[in-house]
């Protein structure tokens, strides 16, 4: 049986002074090729669950209520306020971003679990509990997925490719995350909260920064 962590090529825990501090790799650790220096463009898809409607065009003045689970390349989603929408299977998020037209999900307080797959996605400035990066539901690889400058309350990030027997999960970056309130450190029972976890096989090129 393979050890769940053997397939990780790069695992780095780094403490930075602030969200504005640039990250520089230690000797021998390659810099991720996506997710460190990219800057989100102006949003083109606004979401406000409390005040929006899915009949609206999704502008800042007339926001959507939700966003679809399949997100086209170049979509920059700005979420306002609480967003209580579950994106677990069969509604797993599939980003269709490319290296020149990535997908962004920005902001919001998320109260339901998410599963995220696909390519070239950056999630930033969110507050949430638990989320999981996965291989794509159709069995193809997920890669270049990033969560950065965000807060996780009572949860964290799971790296778990195993949606299928073939799809891999690679080039994943978790950068400048504040993870806290994971339960009572003196509890004697099984408190299954991990903060950051890498599970099973077919995961590689993972950075925790």
Short mmCIF file of N, CA and C in Angstrom, two decimals, residues 42-206:
data_model
loop_
_atom_site.label_atom_id
_atom_site.label_comp_id
_atom_site.label_asym_id
_atom_site.label_seq_id
_atom_site.Cartn_x
_atom_site.Cartn_y
_atom_site.Cartn_z
N UNK A 42 -10.37 43.03 -13.33
CA UNK A 42 -11.67 43.52 -12.86
C UNK A 42 -12.71 42.42 -12.99
N UNK A 43 -13.52 42.18 -11.95
CA UNK A 43 -14.55 41.14 -12.04
C UNK A 43 -15.50 41.37 -13.21
N UNK A 44 -15.96 40.27 -13.80
CA UNK A 44 -16.95 40.35 -14.87
C UNK A 44 -18.20 39.53 -14.56
N UNK A 45 -18.29 39.03 -13.31
CA UNK A 45 -19.44 38.21 -12.90
C UNK A 45 -19.63 38.47 -11.40
N UNK A 46 -20.66 39.22 -11.06
CA UNK A 46 -20.91 39.59 -9.66
C UNK A 46 -22.02 38.72 -9.08
N UNK A 47 -21.80 38.29 -7.81
CA UNK A 47 -22.74 37.40 -7.13
C UNK A 47 -23.07 37.97 -5.76
N UNK A 48 -24.37 38.03 -5.45
CA UNK A 48 -24.85 38.45 -4.14
C UNK A 48 -26.03 37.55 -3.80
N UNK A 49 -25.79 36.54 -2.97
CA UNK A 49 -26.83 35.55 -2.70
C UNK A 49 -28.05 36.19 -2.04
N UNK A 50 -27.84 37.16 -1.16
CA UNK A 50 -28.95 37.76 -0.43
C UNK A 50 -29.79 38.70 -1.29
N UNK A 51 -29.12 39.45 -2.17
CA UNK A 51 -29.83 40.50 -2.91
C UNK A 51 -29.93 40.24 -4.40
N UNK A 52 -29.22 39.24 -4.92
CA UNK A 52 -29.19 39.01 -6.36
C UNK A 52 -30.27 38.08 -6.86
N UNK A 53 -30.30 37.90 -8.17
CA UNK A 53 -31.23 36.97 -8.81
C UNK A 53 -30.52 36.34 -10.00
N UNK A 54 -30.77 35.06 -10.22
CA UNK A 54 -30.14 34.40 -11.36
C UNK A 54 -30.76 34.82 -12.69
N UNK A 55 -31.80 35.67 -12.64
CA UNK A 55 -32.34 36.27 -13.85
C UNK A 55 -31.59 37.55 -14.20
N UNK A 56 -30.76 38.04 -13.29
CA UNK A 56 -29.99 39.26 -13.53
C UNK A 56 -28.80 38.98 -14.44
N UNK A 57 -28.22 40.02 -15.03
CA UNK A 57 -27.09 39.82 -15.95
C UNK A 57 -25.76 39.55 -15.24
N UNK A 58 -25.69 39.76 -13.92
CA UNK A 58 -24.45 39.51 -13.21
C UNK A 58 -23.50 40.68 -13.18
N UNK A 59 -24.02 41.87 -13.36
CA UNK A 59 -23.21 43.09 -13.25
C UNK A 59 -23.12 43.51 -11.78
N UNK A 60 -22.29 44.48 -11.50
CA UNK A 60 -22.16 44.96 -10.14
C UNK A 60 -23.48 45.56 -9.65
N UNK A 61 -24.18 46.25 -10.54
CA UNK A 61 -25.45 46.87 -10.16
C UNK A 61 -26.60 45.86 -10.12
N UNK A 62 -26.45 44.76 -10.85
CA UNK A 62 -27.52 43.76 -10.95
C UNK A 62 -26.91 42.35 -10.87
N UNK A 63 -26.51 41.94 -9.66
CA UNK A 63 -25.74 40.70 -9.52
C UNK A 63 -26.59 39.43 -9.62
N UNK A 64 -25.91 38.35 -9.93
CA UNK A 64 -26.52 37.03 -9.87
C UNK A 64 -26.70 36.60 -8.41
N UNK A 65 -27.55 35.60 -8.22
CA UNK A 65 -27.70 34.99 -6.89
C UNK A 65 -26.65 33.91 -6.66
N UNK A 66 -26.35 33.14 -7.71
CA UNK A 66 -25.39 32.04 -7.63
C UNK A 66 -24.51 32.05 -8.89
N UNK A 67 -23.50 31.19 -8.89
CA UNK A 67 -22.73 30.98 -10.11
C UNK A 67 -22.76 29.49 -10.47
N UNK A 68 -22.62 29.15 -11.75
CA UNK A 68 -22.73 27.75 -12.18
C UNK A 68 -21.50 26.95 -11.76
N UNK A 69 -21.64 25.64 -11.69
CA UNK A 69 -20.53 24.79 -11.26
C UNK A 69 -19.46 24.66 -12.34
N UNK A 70 -19.81 24.80 -13.61
CA UNK A 70 -18.83 24.79 -14.70
C UNK A 70 -18.55 26.25 -15.06
N UNK A 71 -17.28 26.66 -14.91
CA UNK A 71 -16.93 28.07 -15.04
C UNK A 71 -16.03 28.25 -16.26
N UNK A 72 -16.45 29.02 -17.27
CA UNK A 72 -15.65 29.21 -18.48
C UNK A 72 -14.36 29.98 -18.21
N UNK A 73 -13.39 29.77 -19.09
CA UNK A 73 -12.12 30.49 -19.01
C UNK A 73 -12.35 31.99 -19.01
N UNK A 74 -11.54 32.71 -18.22
CA UNK A 74 -11.61 34.16 -18.18
C UNK A 74 -12.68 34.73 -17.27
N UNK A 75 -13.46 33.87 -16.59
CA UNK A 75 -14.49 34.37 -15.68
C UNK A 75 -13.85 34.83 -14.38
N UNK A 76 -14.21 36.03 -13.95
CA UNK A 76 -13.71 36.59 -12.69
C UNK A 76 -14.93 36.87 -11.81
N UNK A 77 -15.16 36.01 -10.84
CA UNK A 77 -16.36 36.07 -10.02
C UNK A 77 -16.07 36.82 -8.74
N UNK A 78 -16.84 37.86 -8.48
CA UNK A 78 -16.77 38.61 -7.21
C UNK A 78 -18.01 38.28 -6.40
N UNK A 79 -17.82 37.72 -5.20
CA UNK A 79 -18.94 37.31 -4.35
C UNK A 79 -19.05 38.26 -3.17
N UNK A 80 -20.25 38.74 -2.92
CA UNK A 80 -20.51 39.65 -1.81
C UNK A 80 -21.29 38.92 -0.73
N UNK A 81 -20.85 39.07 0.52
CA UNK A 81 -21.60 38.56 1.66
C UNK A 81 -21.57 37.04 1.79
N UNK A 82 -22.54 36.53 2.53
CA UNK A 82 -22.61 35.09 2.79
C UNK A 82 -23.09 34.35 1.54
N UNK A 83 -22.45 33.21 1.29
CA UNK A 83 -22.79 32.42 0.11
C UNK A 83 -23.01 30.97 0.56
N UNK A 84 -24.26 30.58 0.87
CA UNK A 84 -24.54 29.27 1.45
C UNK A 84 -24.89 28.20 0.42
N UNK A 85 -24.03 28.04 -0.59
CA UNK A 85 -24.31 27.10 -1.69
C UNK A 85 -23.30 25.96 -1.65
N UNK A 86 -23.81 24.73 -1.69
CA UNK A 86 -22.98 23.53 -1.64
C UNK A 86 -22.51 23.16 -3.05
N UNK A 87 -21.20 22.91 -3.19
CA UNK A 87 -20.64 22.46 -4.47
C UNK A 87 -19.90 21.13 -4.26
N UNK A 88 -20.61 20.15 -3.73
CA UNK A 88 -20.10 18.79 -3.65
C UNK A 88 -20.72 17.96 -4.77
N UNK A 89 -20.12 16.79 -5.05
CA UNK A 89 -20.64 15.93 -6.10
C UNK A 89 -22.13 15.69 -5.88
N UNK A 90 -22.93 15.78 -6.94
CA UNK A 90 -22.55 15.89 -8.36
C UNK A 90 -22.41 17.32 -8.88
N UNK A 91 -22.32 18.31 -7.98
CA UNK A 91 -22.21 19.72 -8.41
C UNK A 91 -20.80 20.24 -8.25
N UNK A 92 -19.81 19.38 -8.35
CA UNK A 92 -18.42 19.79 -8.21
C UNK A 92 -18.08 20.94 -9.16
N UNK A 93 -17.37 21.94 -8.64
CA UNK A 93 -16.91 23.04 -9.48
C UNK A 93 -15.88 22.53 -10.48
N UNK A 94 -16.05 22.86 -11.75
CA UNK A 94 -15.09 22.53 -12.80
C UNK A 94 -14.64 23.84 -13.45
N UNK A 95 -13.41 24.23 -13.20
CA UNK A 95 -12.86 25.43 -13.82
C UNK A 95 -12.32 25.09 -15.20
N UNK A 96 -12.65 25.90 -16.17
CA UNK A 96 -12.14 25.72 -17.53
C UNK A 96 -11.08 26.77 -17.88
N UNK A 97 -10.40 27.28 -16.85
CA UNK A 97 -9.39 28.29 -17.06
C UNK A 97 -8.20 27.80 -17.86
N UNK A 98 -7.50 28.75 -18.47
CA UNK A 98 -6.28 28.46 -19.21
C UNK A 98 -5.15 29.31 -18.64
N UNK A 99 -3.93 29.05 -19.08
CA UNK A 99 -2.80 29.81 -18.55
C UNK A 99 -2.92 31.29 -18.90
N UNK A 100 -3.53 31.64 -20.02
CA UNK A 100 -3.70 33.04 -20.40
C UNK A 100 -5.05 33.61 -19.96
N UNK A 101 -6.02 32.77 -19.64
CA UNK A 101 -7.34 33.21 -19.21
C UNK A 101 -7.80 32.37 -18.02
N UNK A 102 -7.16 32.57 -16.87
CA UNK A 102 -7.56 31.79 -15.70
C UNK A 102 -8.92 32.22 -15.16
N UNK A 103 -9.45 31.40 -14.29
CA UNK A 103 -10.69 31.69 -13.58
C UNK A 103 -10.33 32.21 -12.19
N UNK A 104 -11.08 33.21 -11.72
CA UNK A 104 -10.92 33.72 -10.36
C UNK A 104 -12.25 33.63 -9.62
N UNK A 105 -12.18 33.26 -8.34
CA UNK A 105 -13.31 33.37 -7.42
C UNK A 105 -12.82 34.20 -6.25
N UNK A 106 -13.46 35.36 -6.04
CA UNK A 106 -12.95 36.34 -5.09
C UNK A 106 -14.04 36.67 -4.07
N UNK A 107 -13.67 36.61 -2.80
CA UNK A 107 -14.52 37.13 -1.74
C UNK A 107 -15.65 36.21 -1.32
N UNK A 108 -16.41 36.69 -0.37
CA UNK A 108 -17.55 35.97 0.16
C UNK A 108 -17.23 35.16 1.40
N UNK A 109 -18.27 34.92 2.18
CA UNK A 109 -18.19 34.03 3.34
C UNK A 109 -18.97 32.77 3.00
N UNK A 110 -18.28 31.66 2.90
CA UNK A 110 -18.86 30.43 2.36
C UNK A 110 -19.16 29.45 3.49
N UNK A 111 -20.41 29.07 3.60
CA UNK A 111 -20.84 28.27 4.74
C UNK A 111 -21.12 26.81 4.39
N UNK A 112 -20.89 26.41 3.14
CA UNK A 112 -21.12 25.03 2.72
C UNK A 112 -19.84 24.47 2.11
N UNK A 113 -19.66 23.14 2.14
CA UNK A 113 -18.45 22.54 1.56
C UNK A 113 -18.40 22.70 0.04
N UNK A 114 -17.19 22.78 -0.47
CA UNK A 114 -16.96 22.83 -1.92
C UNK A 114 -15.98 21.74 -2.32
N UNK A 115 -16.19 21.19 -3.52
CA UNK A 115 -15.20 20.37 -4.21
C UNK A 115 -14.83 21.12 -5.49
N UNK A 116 -13.54 21.30 -5.71
CA UNK A 116 -13.06 22.12 -6.83
C UNK A 116 -12.15 21.29 -7.71
N UNK A 117 -12.41 21.34 -9.01
CA UNK A 117 -11.59 20.61 -9.98
C UNK A 117 -11.38 21.49 -11.20
N UNK A 118 -10.65 20.96 -12.17
CA UNK A 118 -10.45 21.69 -13.41
C UNK A 118 -9.04 22.24 -13.53
N UNK A 119 -8.94 23.40 -14.18
CA UNK A 119 -7.63 23.94 -14.53
C UNK A 119 -7.58 25.45 -14.33
N UNK A 120 -6.42 25.92 -13.94
CA UNK A 120 -6.09 27.35 -13.86
C UNK A 120 -7.18 28.17 -13.17
N UNK A 121 -7.29 27.94 -11.87
CA UNK A 121 -8.24 28.66 -11.04
C UNK A 121 -7.52 29.24 -9.83
N UNK A 122 -7.84 30.48 -9.49
CA UNK A 122 -7.34 31.11 -8.27
C UNK A 122 -8.54 31.55 -7.44
N UNK A 123 -8.59 31.06 -6.20
CA UNK A 123 -9.59 31.51 -5.24
C UNK A 123 -8.86 32.37 -4.21
N UNK A 124 -9.38 33.56 -3.93
CA UNK A 124 -8.70 34.45 -3.00
C UNK A 124 -9.68 35.30 -2.20
N UNK A 125 -9.22 35.70 -1.02
CA UNK A 125 -9.95 36.62 -0.14
C UNK A 125 -11.31 36.07 0.25
N UNK A 126 -11.36 34.77 0.51
CA UNK A 126 -12.60 34.14 0.94
C UNK A 126 -12.49 33.77 2.42
N UNK A 127 -13.64 33.60 3.05
CA UNK A 127 -13.73 33.06 4.40
C UNK A 127 -14.62 31.84 4.32
N UNK A 128 -14.13 30.70 4.82
CA UNK A 128 -14.92 29.49 4.68
C UNK A 128 -14.48 28.44 5.69
N UNK A 129 -15.15 27.27 5.61
CA UNK A 129 -14.78 26.14 6.45
C UNK A 129 -13.92 25.17 5.68
N UNK A 130 -14.52 24.13 5.10
CA UNK A 130 -13.77 23.07 4.43
C UNK A 130 -13.95 23.14 2.92
N UNK A 131 -12.88 22.81 2.18
CA UNK A 131 -12.97 22.64 0.73
C UNK A 131 -11.97 21.58 0.31
N UNK A 132 -12.24 20.94 -0.84
CA UNK A 132 -11.40 19.86 -1.33
C UNK A 132 -11.08 20.09 -2.80
N UNK A 133 -9.79 19.98 -3.15
CA UNK A 133 -9.37 19.95 -4.55
C UNK A 133 -9.41 18.50 -5.01
N UNK A 134 -9.94 18.26 -6.23
CA UNK A 134 -10.09 16.90 -6.74
C UNK A 134 -9.70 16.84 -8.22
N UNK A 135 -9.46 15.60 -8.70
CA UNK A 135 -9.41 15.38 -10.14
C UNK A 135 -10.80 15.66 -10.71
N UNK A 136 -10.89 15.84 -12.02
CA UNK A 136 -12.17 16.20 -12.62
C UNK A 136 -13.14 15.02 -12.62
N UNK A 137 -14.43 15.30 -12.52
CA UNK A 137 -15.42 14.22 -12.49
C UNK A 137 -15.37 13.30 -13.70
N UNK A 138 -14.89 13.80 -14.86
CA UNK A 138 -14.82 12.95 -16.06
C UNK A 138 -13.55 12.10 -16.11
N UNK A 139 -12.73 12.17 -15.06
CA UNK A 139 -11.55 11.32 -14.99
C UNK A 139 -10.27 11.95 -15.51
N UNK A 140 -10.33 13.20 -15.97
CA UNK A 140 -9.13 13.87 -16.45
C UNK A 140 -8.46 14.63 -15.30
N UNK A 141 -7.23 15.07 -15.55
CA UNK A 141 -6.44 15.72 -14.50
C UNK A 141 -7.03 17.08 -14.12
N UNK A 142 -6.83 17.44 -12.87
CA UNK A 142 -6.99 18.82 -12.42
C UNK A 142 -5.60 19.37 -12.13
N UNK A 143 -5.36 20.62 -12.49
CA UNK A 143 -4.03 21.17 -12.27
C UNK A 143 -4.07 22.70 -12.26
N UNK A 144 -3.06 23.26 -11.63
CA UNK A 144 -2.93 24.70 -11.49
C UNK A 144 -4.17 25.29 -10.81
N UNK A 145 -4.40 24.79 -9.59
CA UNK A 145 -5.48 25.27 -8.74
C UNK A 145 -4.86 25.93 -7.52
N UNK A 146 -5.38 27.09 -7.15
CA UNK A 146 -4.75 27.92 -6.11
C UNK A 146 -5.81 28.44 -5.15
N UNK A 147 -5.49 28.42 -3.86
CA UNK A 147 -6.26 29.17 -2.87
C UNK A 147 -5.25 30.00 -2.09
N UNK A 148 -5.52 31.31 -1.98
CA UNK A 148 -4.53 32.19 -1.35
C UNK A 148 -5.23 33.34 -0.61
N UNK A 149 -4.48 33.91 0.35
CA UNK A 149 -4.94 35.09 1.08
C UNK A 149 -6.37 34.93 1.59
N UNK A 150 -6.62 33.78 2.24
CA UNK A 150 -7.97 33.45 2.68
C UNK A 150 -7.97 32.93 4.11
N UNK A 151 -9.16 32.87 4.69
CA UNK A 151 -9.32 32.43 6.07
C UNK A 151 -10.21 31.19 6.12
N UNK A 152 -9.76 30.20 6.89
CA UNK A 152 -10.53 28.97 7.08
C UNK A 152 -10.85 28.83 8.56
N UNK A 153 -12.14 28.81 8.88
CA UNK A 153 -12.59 28.75 10.27
C UNK A 153 -13.19 27.37 10.53
N UNK A 154 -12.53 26.60 11.38
CA UNK A 154 -13.03 25.28 11.73
C UNK A 154 -12.93 24.27 10.61
N UNK A 155 -12.04 24.50 9.64
CA UNK A 155 -11.92 23.58 8.51
C UNK A 155 -10.55 23.66 7.90
N UNK A 156 -10.47 23.59 6.58
CA UNK A 156 -9.18 23.65 5.91
C UNK A 156 -9.28 23.20 4.47
N UNK A 157 -8.15 22.73 3.94
CA UNK A 157 -8.03 22.37 2.53
C UNK A 157 -7.65 20.90 2.41
N UNK A 158 -8.40 20.16 1.61
CA UNK A 158 -8.07 18.78 1.31
C UNK A 158 -7.55 18.64 -0.11
N UNK A 159 -6.47 17.88 -0.30
CA UNK A 159 -5.92 17.57 -1.62
C UNK A 159 -6.19 16.09 -1.85
N UNK A 160 -7.16 15.78 -2.70
CA UNK A 160 -7.59 14.39 -2.84
C UNK A 160 -8.04 14.13 -4.27
N UNK A 161 -7.15 13.56 -5.05
CA UNK A 161 -7.43 13.36 -6.48
C UNK A 161 -8.55 12.36 -6.71
N UNK A 162 -8.76 11.44 -5.81
CA UNK A 162 -9.49 10.20 -6.11
C UNK A 162 -10.96 10.39 -6.41
N UNK A 163 -11.25 10.97 -7.56
CA UNK A 163 -12.59 10.95 -8.11
C UNK A 163 -12.74 9.75 -9.04
N UNK A 164 -11.64 9.36 -9.66
CA UNK A 164 -11.66 8.25 -10.60
C UNK A 164 -10.39 7.47 -10.42
N UNK A 165 -10.21 6.44 -11.24
CA UNK A 165 -9.00 5.62 -11.16
C UNK A 165 -7.88 6.16 -12.02
N UNK A 166 -8.11 7.28 -12.72
CA UNK A 166 -7.10 7.76 -13.66
C UNK A 166 -6.69 9.20 -13.43
N UNK A 167 -7.60 10.09 -13.11
CA UNK A 167 -7.28 11.51 -13.05
C UNK A 167 -6.30 11.84 -11.94
N UNK A 168 -5.34 12.72 -12.25
CA UNK A 168 -4.38 13.18 -11.26
C UNK A 168 -4.71 14.60 -10.82
N UNK A 169 -4.09 15.00 -9.72
CA UNK A 169 -4.24 16.34 -9.18
C UNK A 169 -2.84 16.88 -8.95
N UNK A 170 -2.47 17.94 -9.66
CA UNK A 170 -1.10 18.42 -9.55
C UNK A 170 -1.02 19.93 -9.77
N UNK A 171 0.10 20.49 -9.35
CA UNK A 171 0.33 21.93 -9.38
C UNK A 171 -0.78 22.67 -8.63
N UNK A 172 -0.81 22.38 -7.33
CA UNK A 172 -1.77 22.98 -6.42
C UNK A 172 -1.00 23.85 -5.42
N UNK A 173 -1.49 25.08 -5.20
CA UNK A 173 -0.82 26.02 -4.31
C UNK A 173 -1.81 26.48 -3.24
N UNK A 174 -1.39 26.40 -1.98
CA UNK A 174 -2.11 27.01 -0.85
C UNK A 174 -1.18 28.06 -0.25
N UNK A 175 -1.54 29.33 -0.38
CA UNK A 175 -0.63 30.43 -0.08
C UNK A 175 -1.26 31.42 0.91
N UNK A 176 -0.55 31.70 2.00
CA UNK A 176 -0.95 32.71 2.98
C UNK A 176 -2.37 32.48 3.50
N UNK A 177 -2.60 31.31 4.08
CA UNK A 177 -3.91 30.98 4.63
C UNK A 177 -3.89 31.12 6.15
N UNK A 178 -4.97 31.65 6.69
CA UNK A 178 -5.17 31.72 8.13
C UNK A 178 -6.19 30.64 8.50
N UNK A 179 -5.70 29.55 9.10
CA UNK A 179 -6.55 28.41 9.45
C UNK A 179 -6.62 28.33 10.97
N UNK A 180 -7.83 28.38 11.52
CA UNK A 180 -7.93 28.45 12.99
C UNK A 180 -9.25 27.87 13.47
N UNK A 181 -9.36 27.78 14.81
CA UNK A 181 -10.56 27.26 15.47
C UNK A 181 -10.93 25.87 14.97
N UNK A 182 -9.96 24.96 15.08
CA UNK A 182 -10.18 23.59 14.61
C UNK A 182 -10.68 22.67 15.73
N UNK A 183 -11.11 23.24 16.83
CA UNK A 183 -11.66 22.40 17.88
C UNK A 183 -10.86 22.48 19.16
N UNK A 184 -11.21 21.64 20.12
CA UNK A 184 -10.59 21.61 21.44
C UNK A 184 -9.34 20.74 21.40
N UNK A 185 -8.16 21.36 21.61
CA UNK A 185 -6.92 20.60 21.54
C UNK A 185 -6.80 19.56 22.65
N UNK A 186 -7.63 19.69 23.68
CA UNK A 186 -7.59 18.74 24.78
C UNK A 186 -8.65 17.66 24.67
N UNK A 187 -9.40 17.65 23.59
CA UNK A 187 -10.44 16.64 23.42
C UNK A 187 -9.85 15.24 23.37
N UNK A 188 -10.51 14.28 23.98
CA UNK A 188 -10.01 12.90 24.01
C UNK A 188 -10.64 12.03 22.92
N UNK A 189 -11.69 12.52 22.28
CA UNK A 189 -12.32 11.76 21.20
C UNK A 189 -11.67 12.04 19.86
N UNK A 190 -12.17 11.40 18.81
CA UNK A 190 -11.65 11.56 17.46
C UNK A 190 -12.21 12.83 16.84
N UNK A 191 -11.36 13.86 16.74
CA UNK A 191 -11.74 15.12 16.11
C UNK A 191 -11.08 15.16 14.73
N UNK A 192 -11.83 14.79 13.71
CA UNK A 192 -11.27 14.59 12.37
C UNK A 192 -11.24 15.91 11.61
N UNK A 193 -10.35 16.81 12.04
CA UNK A 193 -10.13 18.08 11.36
C UNK A 193 -8.64 18.21 11.14
N UNK A 194 -8.22 18.47 9.91
CA UNK A 194 -6.80 18.37 9.60
C UNK A 194 -6.14 19.68 9.20
N UNK A 195 -6.89 20.72 8.90
CA UNK A 195 -6.28 21.97 8.47
C UNK A 195 -5.85 21.91 7.02
N UNK A 196 -4.78 21.18 6.75
CA UNK A 196 -4.31 20.92 5.39
C UNK A 196 -4.02 19.43 5.29
N UNK A 197 -4.65 18.76 4.35
CA UNK A 197 -4.46 17.32 4.25
C UNK A 197 -4.27 16.86 2.82
N UNK A 198 -3.33 15.93 2.62
CA UNK A 198 -3.11 15.32 1.31
C UNK A 198 -3.44 13.84 1.44
N UNK A 199 -4.34 13.36 0.59
CA UNK A 199 -4.91 12.04 0.75
C UNK A 199 -4.62 11.14 -0.45
N UNK A 200 -4.24 9.93 -0.15
CA UNK A 200 -4.16 8.84 -1.12
C UNK A 200 -3.21 9.14 -2.25
N UNK A 201 -3.51 8.62 -3.43
CA UNK A 201 -2.53 8.62 -4.52
C UNK A 201 -2.89 9.63 -5.61
N UNK A 202 -1.96 9.78 -6.58
CA UNK A 202 -2.16 10.60 -7.78
C UNK A 202 -2.21 12.09 -7.47
N UNK A 203 -1.47 12.50 -6.44
CA UNK A 203 -1.28 13.92 -6.13
C UNK A 203 0.21 14.23 -6.24
N UNK A 204 0.59 15.31 -6.92
CA UNK A 204 1.99 15.69 -6.96
C UNK A 204 2.14 17.17 -7.31
N UNK A 205 3.29 17.70 -7.05
CA UNK A 205 3.56 19.14 -7.18
C UNK A 205 2.56 19.94 -6.36
N UNK A 206 2.70 19.80 -5.04
CA UNK A 206 1.82 20.47 -4.08
C UNK A 206 2.66 21.42 -3.24
#
